[in-house]
Coordinates of C-alpha atoms and ligand atoms in Angstrom, one line a residue:
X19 CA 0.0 0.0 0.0
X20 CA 1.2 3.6 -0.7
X21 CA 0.7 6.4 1.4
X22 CA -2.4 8.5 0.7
X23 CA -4.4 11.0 2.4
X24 CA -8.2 11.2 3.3
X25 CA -10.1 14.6 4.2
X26 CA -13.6 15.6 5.2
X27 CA -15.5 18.4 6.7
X28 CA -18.1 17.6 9.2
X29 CA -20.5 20.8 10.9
X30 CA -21.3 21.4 14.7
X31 CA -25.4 21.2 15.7
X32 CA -27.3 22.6 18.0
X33 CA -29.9 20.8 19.8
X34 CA -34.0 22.1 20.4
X35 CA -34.7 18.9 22.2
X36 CA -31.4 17.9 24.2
X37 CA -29.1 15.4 25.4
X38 CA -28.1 15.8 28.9
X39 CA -27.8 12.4 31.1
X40 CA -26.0 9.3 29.6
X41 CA -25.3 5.7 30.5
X42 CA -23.3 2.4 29.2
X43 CA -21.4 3.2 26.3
X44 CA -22.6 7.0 25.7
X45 CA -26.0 5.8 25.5
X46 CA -28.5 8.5 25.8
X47 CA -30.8 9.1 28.5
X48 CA -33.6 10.7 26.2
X49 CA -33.6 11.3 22.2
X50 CA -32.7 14.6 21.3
X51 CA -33.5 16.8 18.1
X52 CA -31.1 19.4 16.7
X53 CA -30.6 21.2 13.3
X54 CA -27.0 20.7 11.3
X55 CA -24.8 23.8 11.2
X56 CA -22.8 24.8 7.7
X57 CA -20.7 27.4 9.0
X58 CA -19.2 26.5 12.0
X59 CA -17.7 23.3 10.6
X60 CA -14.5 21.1 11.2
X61 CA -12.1 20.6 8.4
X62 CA -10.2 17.2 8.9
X63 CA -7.3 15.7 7.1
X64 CA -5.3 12.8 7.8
X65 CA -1.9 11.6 6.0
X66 CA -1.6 7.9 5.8
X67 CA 1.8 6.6 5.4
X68 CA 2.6 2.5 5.7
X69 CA 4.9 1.1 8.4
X70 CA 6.6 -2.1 8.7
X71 CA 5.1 -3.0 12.1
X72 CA 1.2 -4.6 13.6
X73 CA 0.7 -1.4 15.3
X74 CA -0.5 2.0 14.4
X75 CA 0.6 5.5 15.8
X76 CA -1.2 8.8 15.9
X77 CA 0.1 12.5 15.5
X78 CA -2.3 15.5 15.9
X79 CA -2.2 19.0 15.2
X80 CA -4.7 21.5 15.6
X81 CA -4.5 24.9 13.8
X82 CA -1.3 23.3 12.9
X83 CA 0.3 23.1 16.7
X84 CA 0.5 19.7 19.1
X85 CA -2.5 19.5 21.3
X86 CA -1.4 16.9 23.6
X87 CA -5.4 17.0 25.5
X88 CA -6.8 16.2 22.0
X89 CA -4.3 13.6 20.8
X90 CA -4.8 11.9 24.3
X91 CA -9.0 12.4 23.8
X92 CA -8.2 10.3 20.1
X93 CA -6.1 8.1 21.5
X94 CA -8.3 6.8 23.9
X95 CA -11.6 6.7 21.8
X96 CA -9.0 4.7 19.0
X97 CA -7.6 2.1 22.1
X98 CA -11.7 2.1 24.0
X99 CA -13.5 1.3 20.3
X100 CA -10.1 -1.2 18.7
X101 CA -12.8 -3.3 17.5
X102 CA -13.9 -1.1 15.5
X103 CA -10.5 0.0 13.9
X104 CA -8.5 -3.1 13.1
X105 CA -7.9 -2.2 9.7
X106 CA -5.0 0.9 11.5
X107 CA -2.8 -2.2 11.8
X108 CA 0.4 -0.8 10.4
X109 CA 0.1 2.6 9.6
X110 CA 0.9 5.8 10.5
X111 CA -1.5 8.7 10.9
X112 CA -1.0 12.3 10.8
X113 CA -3.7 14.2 11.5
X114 CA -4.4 18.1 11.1
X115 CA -7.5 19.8 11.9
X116 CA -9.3 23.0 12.2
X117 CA -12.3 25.0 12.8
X118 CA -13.9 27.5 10.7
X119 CA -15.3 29.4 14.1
X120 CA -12.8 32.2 15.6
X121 CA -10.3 30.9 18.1
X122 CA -11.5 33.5 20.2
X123 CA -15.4 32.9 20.3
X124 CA -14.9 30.4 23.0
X125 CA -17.1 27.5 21.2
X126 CA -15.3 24.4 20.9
X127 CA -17.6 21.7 18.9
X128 CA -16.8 17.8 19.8
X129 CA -19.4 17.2 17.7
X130 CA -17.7 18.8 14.4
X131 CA -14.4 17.6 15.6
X132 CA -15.3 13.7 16.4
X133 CA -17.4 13.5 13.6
X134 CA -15.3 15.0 10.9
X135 CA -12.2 12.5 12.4
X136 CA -14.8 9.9 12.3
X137 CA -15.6 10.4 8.2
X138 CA -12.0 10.5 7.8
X139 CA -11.0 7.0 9.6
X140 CA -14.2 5.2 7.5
X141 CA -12.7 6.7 4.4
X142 CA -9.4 5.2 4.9
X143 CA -11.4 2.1 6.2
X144 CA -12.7 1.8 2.3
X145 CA -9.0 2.4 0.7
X146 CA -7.7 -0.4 2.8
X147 CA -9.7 -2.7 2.1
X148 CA -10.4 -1.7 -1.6
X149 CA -13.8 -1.2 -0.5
X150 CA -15.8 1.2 -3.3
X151 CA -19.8 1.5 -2.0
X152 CA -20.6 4.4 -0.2
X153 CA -19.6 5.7 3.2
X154 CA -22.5 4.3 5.6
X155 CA -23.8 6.9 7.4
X156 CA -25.4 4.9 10.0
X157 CA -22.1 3.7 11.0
X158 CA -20.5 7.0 11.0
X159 CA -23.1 8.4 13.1
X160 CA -22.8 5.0 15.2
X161 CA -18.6 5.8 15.9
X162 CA -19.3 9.3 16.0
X163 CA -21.6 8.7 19.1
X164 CA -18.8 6.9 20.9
X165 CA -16.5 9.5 20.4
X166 CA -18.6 12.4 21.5
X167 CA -22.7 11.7 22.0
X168 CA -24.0 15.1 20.1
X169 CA -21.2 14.5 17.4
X170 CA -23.7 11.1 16.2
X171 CA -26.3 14.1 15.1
X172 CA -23.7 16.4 12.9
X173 CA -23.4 13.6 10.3
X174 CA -26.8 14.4 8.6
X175 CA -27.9 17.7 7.1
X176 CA -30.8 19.6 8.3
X177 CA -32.1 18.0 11.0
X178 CA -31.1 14.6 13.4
X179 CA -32.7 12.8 15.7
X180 CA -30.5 10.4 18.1
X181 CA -32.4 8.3 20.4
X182 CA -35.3 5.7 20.3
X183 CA -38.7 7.3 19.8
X184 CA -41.8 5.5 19.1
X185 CA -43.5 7.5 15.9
X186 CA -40.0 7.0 14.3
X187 CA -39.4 3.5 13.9
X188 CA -36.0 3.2 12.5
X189 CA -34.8 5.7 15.5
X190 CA -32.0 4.5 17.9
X191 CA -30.4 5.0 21.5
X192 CA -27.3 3.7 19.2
X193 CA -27.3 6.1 16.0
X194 CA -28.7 9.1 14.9
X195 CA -31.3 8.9 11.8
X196 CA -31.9 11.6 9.3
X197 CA -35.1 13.8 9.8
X198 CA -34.6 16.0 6.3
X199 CA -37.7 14.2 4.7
X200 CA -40.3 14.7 7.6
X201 CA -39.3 18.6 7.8
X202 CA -41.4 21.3 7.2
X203 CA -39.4 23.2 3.9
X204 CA -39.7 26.7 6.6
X205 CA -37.2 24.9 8.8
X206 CA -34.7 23.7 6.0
X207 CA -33.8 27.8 5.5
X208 CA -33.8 28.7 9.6
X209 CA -30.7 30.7 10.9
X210 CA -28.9 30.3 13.6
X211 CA -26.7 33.9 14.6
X212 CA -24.8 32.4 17.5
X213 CA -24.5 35.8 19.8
X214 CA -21.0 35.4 21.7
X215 CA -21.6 36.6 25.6
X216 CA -18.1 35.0 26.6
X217 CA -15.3 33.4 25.0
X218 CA -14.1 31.4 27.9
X219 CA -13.9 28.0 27.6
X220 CA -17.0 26.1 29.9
X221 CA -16.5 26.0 33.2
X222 CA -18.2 22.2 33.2
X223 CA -17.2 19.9 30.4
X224 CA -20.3 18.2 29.6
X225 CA -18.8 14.6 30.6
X226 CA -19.1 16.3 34.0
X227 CA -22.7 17.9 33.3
X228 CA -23.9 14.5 31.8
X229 CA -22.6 12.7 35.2
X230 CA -24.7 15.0 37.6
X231 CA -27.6 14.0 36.1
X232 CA -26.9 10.3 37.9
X233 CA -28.6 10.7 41.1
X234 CA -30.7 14.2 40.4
X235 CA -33.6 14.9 41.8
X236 CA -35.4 15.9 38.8
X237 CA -33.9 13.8 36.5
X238 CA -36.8 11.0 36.0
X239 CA -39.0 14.6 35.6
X240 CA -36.4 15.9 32.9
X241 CA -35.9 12.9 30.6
X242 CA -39.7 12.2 30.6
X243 CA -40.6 15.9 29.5
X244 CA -37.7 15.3 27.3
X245 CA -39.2 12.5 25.7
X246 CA -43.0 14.7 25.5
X247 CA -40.9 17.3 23.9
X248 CA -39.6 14.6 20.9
X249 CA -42.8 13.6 20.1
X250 CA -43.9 17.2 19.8
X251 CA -41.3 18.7 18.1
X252 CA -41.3 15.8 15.6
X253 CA -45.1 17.1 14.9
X254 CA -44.3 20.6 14.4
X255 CA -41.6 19.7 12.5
X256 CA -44.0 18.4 10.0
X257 CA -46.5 21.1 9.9
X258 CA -44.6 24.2 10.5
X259 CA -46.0 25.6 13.4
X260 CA -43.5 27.9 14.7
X261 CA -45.5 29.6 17.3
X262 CA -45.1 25.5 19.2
X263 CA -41.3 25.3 18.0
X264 CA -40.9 28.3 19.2
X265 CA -42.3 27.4 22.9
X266 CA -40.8 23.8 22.7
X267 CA -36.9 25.4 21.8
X268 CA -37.3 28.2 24.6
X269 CA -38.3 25.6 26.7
X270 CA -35.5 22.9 26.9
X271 CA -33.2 25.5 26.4
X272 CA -34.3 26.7 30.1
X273 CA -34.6 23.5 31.3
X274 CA -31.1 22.3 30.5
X275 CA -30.1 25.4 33.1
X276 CA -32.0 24.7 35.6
X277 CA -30.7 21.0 35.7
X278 CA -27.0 22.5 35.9
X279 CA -28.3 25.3 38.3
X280 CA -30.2 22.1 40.1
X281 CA -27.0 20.1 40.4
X282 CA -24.8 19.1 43.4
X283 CA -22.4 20.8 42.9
X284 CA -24.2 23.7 41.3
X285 CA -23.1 25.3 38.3
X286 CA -25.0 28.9 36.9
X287 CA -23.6 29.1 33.5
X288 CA -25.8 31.8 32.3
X289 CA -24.6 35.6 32.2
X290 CA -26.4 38.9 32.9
X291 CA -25.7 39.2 29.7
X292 CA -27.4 36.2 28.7
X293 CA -30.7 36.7 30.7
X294 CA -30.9 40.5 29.3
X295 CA -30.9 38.7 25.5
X296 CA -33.4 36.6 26.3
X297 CA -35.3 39.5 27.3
X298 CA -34.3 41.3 25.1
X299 CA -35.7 38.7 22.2
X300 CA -39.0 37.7 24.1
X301 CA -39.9 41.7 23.8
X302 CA -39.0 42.0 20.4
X303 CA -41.0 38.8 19.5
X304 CA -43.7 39.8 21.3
X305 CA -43.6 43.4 19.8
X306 CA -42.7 42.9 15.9
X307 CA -44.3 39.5 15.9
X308 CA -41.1 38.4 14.0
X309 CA -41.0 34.5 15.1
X310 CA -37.2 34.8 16.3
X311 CA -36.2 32.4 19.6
X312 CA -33.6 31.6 21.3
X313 CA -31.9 28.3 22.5
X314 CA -28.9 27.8 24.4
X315 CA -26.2 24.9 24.6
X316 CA -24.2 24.4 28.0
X317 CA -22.9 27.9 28.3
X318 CA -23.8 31.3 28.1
X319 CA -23.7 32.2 24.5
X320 CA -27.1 32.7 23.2
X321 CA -28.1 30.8 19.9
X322 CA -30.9 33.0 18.0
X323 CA -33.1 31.0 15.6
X324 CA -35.4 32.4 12.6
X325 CA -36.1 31.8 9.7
X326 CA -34.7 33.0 6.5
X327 CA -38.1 35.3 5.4
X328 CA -37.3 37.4 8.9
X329 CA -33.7 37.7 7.9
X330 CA -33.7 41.3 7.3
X331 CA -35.5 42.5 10.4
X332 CA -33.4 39.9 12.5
X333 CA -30.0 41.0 11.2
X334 CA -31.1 45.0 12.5
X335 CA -32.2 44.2 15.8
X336 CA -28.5 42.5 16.6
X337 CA -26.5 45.1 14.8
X338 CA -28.8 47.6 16.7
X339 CA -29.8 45.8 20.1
X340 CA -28.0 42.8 20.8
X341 CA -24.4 43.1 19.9
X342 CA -23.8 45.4 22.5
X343 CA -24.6 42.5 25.2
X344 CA -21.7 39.9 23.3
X345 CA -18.1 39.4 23.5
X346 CA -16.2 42.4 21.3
X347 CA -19.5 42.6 19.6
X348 CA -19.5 38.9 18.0
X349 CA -21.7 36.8 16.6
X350 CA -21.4 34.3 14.2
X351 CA -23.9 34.6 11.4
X352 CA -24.8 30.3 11.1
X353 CA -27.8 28.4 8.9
X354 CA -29.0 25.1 8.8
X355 CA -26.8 22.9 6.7
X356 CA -28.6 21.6 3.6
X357 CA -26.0 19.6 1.9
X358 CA -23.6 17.1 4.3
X359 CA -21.1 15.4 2.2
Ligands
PMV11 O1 -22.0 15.5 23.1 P1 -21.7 16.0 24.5 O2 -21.4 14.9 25.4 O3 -20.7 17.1 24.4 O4 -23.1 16.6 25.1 C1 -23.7 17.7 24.5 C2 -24.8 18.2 25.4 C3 -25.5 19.5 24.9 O5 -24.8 20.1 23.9 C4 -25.7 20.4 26.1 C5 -26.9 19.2 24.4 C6 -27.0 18.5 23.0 O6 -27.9 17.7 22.9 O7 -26.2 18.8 22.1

């Protein structure tokens, strides 16, 4: 075999119904529902060069330096999942990768990262083994999962759901499944202007967050509203109706807070800055009628969805209201990804 190289670029998500309590093998404790990103992405490339030996090695840079938590992070998921990746035997891998999100805007994606290393590792899976049929997406999503439990979502545009639910029968605790034909065509063009509040990095990684769910008082509470919220959002989903999206995205979004806030130990990883967006959006919601929400991921940067016909009016109100609440004015300007490859 001669040395080669494999690439692929894989997006971050963000969840409307989410994952937050695991077991076994990054098995979820409820589905979740999230739309796929296209800007904030993960570009992946890997060098593939023969050795002489049984055994593989590993070399990772990101942004083109040695990140010796990452390498360890791949290292592990590559020794923890071996069965998976017999066909390493005797070769060496350099890998590079970066994000197209500032360095500064204190978002750091698993889920584009795992997944994107994930595509790359099945692609060299086929060139081993001469192997010309299509990547399988189910799989990727399956390995993705191990790596990083949100990262099973990013490897389907539009929309994923991850998790068992009964109206979708081919749905899974162990994959995520494609939701792009049982979506309404209004939520295929929805934005998502991720409003930086803070650029530091979370003060709980979510391994931690996932961990003080074990043993919460509300957590039987959370995962079945969790499940209610599934079966909802997968009907709205269908016909559109924002004004329900809308109360179903706010909702979990709070919900995922309180669980943290909840917690023992305790964590509050919303800002003043945060709460005055959320204001800030509920007033100009309820006073424009322009259907614009807000959800949030474990940290206090504010993700504003819309959809594309309220771009204009959306796109003033942060230049004019909001920006003044984020980071050295940031936000980055996100939509829902149409076209994974
Ligand atoms: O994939 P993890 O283990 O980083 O967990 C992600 C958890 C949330 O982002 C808070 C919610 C979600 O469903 O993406």
């Amino acid at each position: 075999m001669n040395e080669f190289s494999v690439s692929s670029v894989s997006p971050s998500n963000i969840a409307i119904v989410k994952y937050w309590g695991k077991h076994g093998n990054q098995l979820p404790n409820n589905p979740s529902i999230s739309f796929t990103l296209s800007r904030c992405h993960t570009e992946t490339h890997i060098k593939v060069c023969p050795n002489s030996g049984e055994n593989y090695s590993m070399r990772f840079l990101f942004e083109g330096k040695e990140t010796p938590k990452f390498q360890e992070k791949i290292e592990k998921y590559l020794i923890d999942n071996q069965q998976y990746f017999g066909f390493l035997k005797g070769i060496d891998l350099e890998i590079e990768s970066s994000n197209s999100f500032p360095h500064s805007s204190g978002i750091a994606s698993s889920a584009a990262s795992m997944s994107a290393l994930v595509l790359c590792l099945l692609k060299i899976e086929k060139i081993v083994n001469q192997d010309v049929t299509p990547l399988d997406m189910r799989k990727a999503s399956f390995l993705s999962r191990l790596a990083s439990g949100s990262a099973a979502r990013s490897v389907f545009p539009v929309m994923s759901l991850w998790g068992a639910t009964p109206s979708v029968p081919d749905s899974s605790d162990d994959y995520a499944v494609p939701l792009e034909n049982m979506v309404h065509p209004v939520f295929k063009s929805y934005h998502d202007s991720i409003l930086i509040v803070s650029n530091k990095e979370k003060s709980v990684s979510s391994r931690v967050g996932h961990s003080l769910m074990n043993g919460h008082p509300l957590a039987e509470q959370r995962y079945a509203t969790a499940r209610e919220n599934t079966e909802r959002l997968l009907k709205v989903l269908k016909n559109g109706d924002i004004t329900e999206f809308i109360d179903i995205a706010e909702a979990e979004a709070l919900q995922l807070h309180e669980m943290m806030a909840t917690s023992t130990p305790s964590y509050k990883l919303m800002e003043p800055n945060t709460m005055k967006i959320i204001d800030l959006v509920r007033e100009f919601r309820h006073e424009t009628k322009v259907p614009a929400c807000f959800t949030l991921d474990a940290g206090p940067n504010v993700h504003l969805l819309y959809p594309d016909a309220c771009d204009n009016q959306v796109k003033q109100f942060i230049n004019d209201t909001l920006l003044q609440y984020c980071h050295d004015n940031q936000f980055i300007d996100d939509v829902v990804q149409n076209n994974v490859k």
